[in-house]
Amino acid sequence: MSAIDKAKNKVDELAGKAKEKLGEATGDRGTRNEGKVDQVKSNLEAAGEKVKDAFDN
């Protein structure tokens, strides 16, 4: 996993957390859920990169 991919996944995860908190603060379920989805997607991408790395070595 390249450093750029790691950084992108972390930024996506943090953006998802921010969306989730914003949705909680405003009572907007859609924004909250969108933030959770963004976090899950980021975690899945990171896991996929780790699997690729494992097979490359």
PDB file of C-alpha atoms in Angstrom:
ATOM      1  CA  MET A   1       0.000   0.000   0.000  1.00  0.00           C
ATOM      2  CA  SER A   2       1.539   3.243  -1.039  1.00  0.00           C
ATOM      3  CA  ALA A   3       1.750   6.218   1.261  1.00  0.00           C
ATOM      4  CA  ILE A   4      -0.582   8.132  -1.048  1.00  0.00           C
ATOM      5  CA  ASP A   5      -3.249   5.410  -0.796  1.00  0.00           C
ATOM      6  CA  LYS A   6      -2.913   5.335   2.986  1.00  0.00           C
ATOM      7  CA  ALA A   7      -3.273   9.109   3.184  1.00  0.00           C
ATOM      8  CA  LYS A   8      -6.294   9.102   0.875  1.00  0.00           C
ATOM      9  CA  ASN A   9      -8.018   6.398   2.911  1.00  0.00           C
ATOM     10  CA  LYS A  10      -7.336   8.302   6.137  1.00  0.00           C
ATOM     11  CA  VAL A  11      -8.703  11.547   4.668  1.00  0.00           C
ATOM     12  CA  ASP A  12     -11.823   9.710   3.474  1.00  0.00           C
ATOM     13  CA  GLU A  13     -12.267   8.129   6.907  1.00  0.00           C
ATOM     14  CA  LEU A  14     -11.921  11.472   8.694  1.00  0.00           C
ATOM     15  CA  ALA A  15     -14.328  13.133   6.263  1.00  0.00           C
ATOM     16  CA  GLY A  16     -16.826  10.362   6.986  1.00  0.00           C
ATOM     17  CA  LYS A  17     -16.456  10.887  10.723  1.00  0.00           C
ATOM     18  CA  ALA A  18     -17.003  14.617  10.264  1.00  0.00           C
ATOM     19  CA  LYS A  19     -20.154  13.982   8.200  1.00  0.00           C
ATOM     20  CA  GLU A  20     -21.443  11.562  10.805  1.00  0.00           C
ATOM     21  CA  LYS A  21     -20.901  14.085  13.636  1.00  0.00           C
ATOM     22  CA  LEU A  22     -22.478  16.878  11.594  1.00  0.00           C
ATOM     23  CA  GLY A  23     -25.511  14.708  10.952  1.00  0.00           C
ATOM     24  CA  GLU A  24     -25.787  13.885  14.645  1.00  0.00           C
ATOM     25  CA  ALA A  25     -25.483  17.539  15.619  1.00  0.00           C
ATOM     26  CA  THR A  26     -28.120  18.702  13.138  1.00  0.00           C
ATOM     27  CA  GLY A  27     -30.409  15.700  13.488  1.00  0.00           C
ATOM     28  CA  ASP A  28     -29.961  14.863   9.793  1.00  0.00           C
ATOM     29  CA  ARG A  29     -30.077  11.084   9.496  1.00  0.00           C
ATOM     30  CA  GLY A  30     -29.086  11.143   5.835  1.00  0.00           C
ATOM     31  CA  THR A  31     -25.856  13.010   6.487  1.00  0.00           C
ATOM     32  CA  ARG A  32     -25.089  10.815   9.495  1.00  0.00           C
ATOM     33  CA  ASN A  33     -25.620   7.636   7.498  1.00  0.00           C
ATOM     34  CA  GLU A  34     -23.631   8.980   4.552  1.00  0.00           C
ATOM     35  CA  GLY A  35     -20.735   9.598   6.923  1.00  0.00           C
ATOM     36  CA  LYS A  36     -20.919   6.048   8.215  1.00  0.00           C
ATOM     37  CA  VAL A  37     -20.959   4.693   4.655  1.00  0.00           C
ATOM     38  CA  ASP A  38     -17.906   6.791   3.781  1.00  0.00           C
ATOM     39  CA  GLN A  39     -16.052   5.352   6.770  1.00  0.00           C
ATOM     40  CA  VAL A  40     -16.923   1.767   5.873  1.00  0.00           C
ATOM     41  CA  LYS A  41     -15.907   2.324   2.264  1.00  0.00           C
ATOM     42  CA  SER A  42     -12.566   3.760   3.375  1.00  0.00           C
ATOM     43  CA  ASN A  43     -11.947   0.817   5.701  1.00  0.00           C
ATOM     44  CA  LEU A  44     -12.775  -1.680   2.943  1.00  0.00           C
ATOM     45  CA  GLU A  45     -10.406   0.037   0.530  1.00  0.00           C
ATOM     46  CA  ALA A  46      -7.641  -0.078   3.154  1.00  0.00           C
ATOM     47  CA  ALA A  47      -8.317  -3.771   3.777  1.00  0.00           C
ATOM     48  CA  GLY A  48      -8.180  -4.473   0.046  1.00  0.00           C
ATOM     49  CA  GLU A  49      -4.835  -2.713  -0.216  1.00  0.00           C
ATOM     50  CA  LYS A  50      -3.487  -4.787   2.676  1.00  0.00           C
ATOM     51  CA  VAL A  51      -4.576  -7.996   0.966  1.00  0.00           C
ATOM     52  CA  LYS A  52      -2.861  -6.908  -2.260  1.00  0.00           C
ATOM     53  CA  ASP A  53       0.295  -6.122  -0.283  1.00  0.00           C
ATOM     54  CA  ALA A  54       0.214  -9.557   1.337  1.00  0.00           C
ATOM     55  CA  PHE A  55       0.149 -11.275  -2.053  1.00  0.00           C
ATOM     56  CA  ASP A  56       2.840  -9.023  -3.497  1.00  0.00           C
ATOM     57  CA  ASN A  57       5.309 -10.087  -0.809  1.00  0.00           C
TER      58      ASN A  57
END
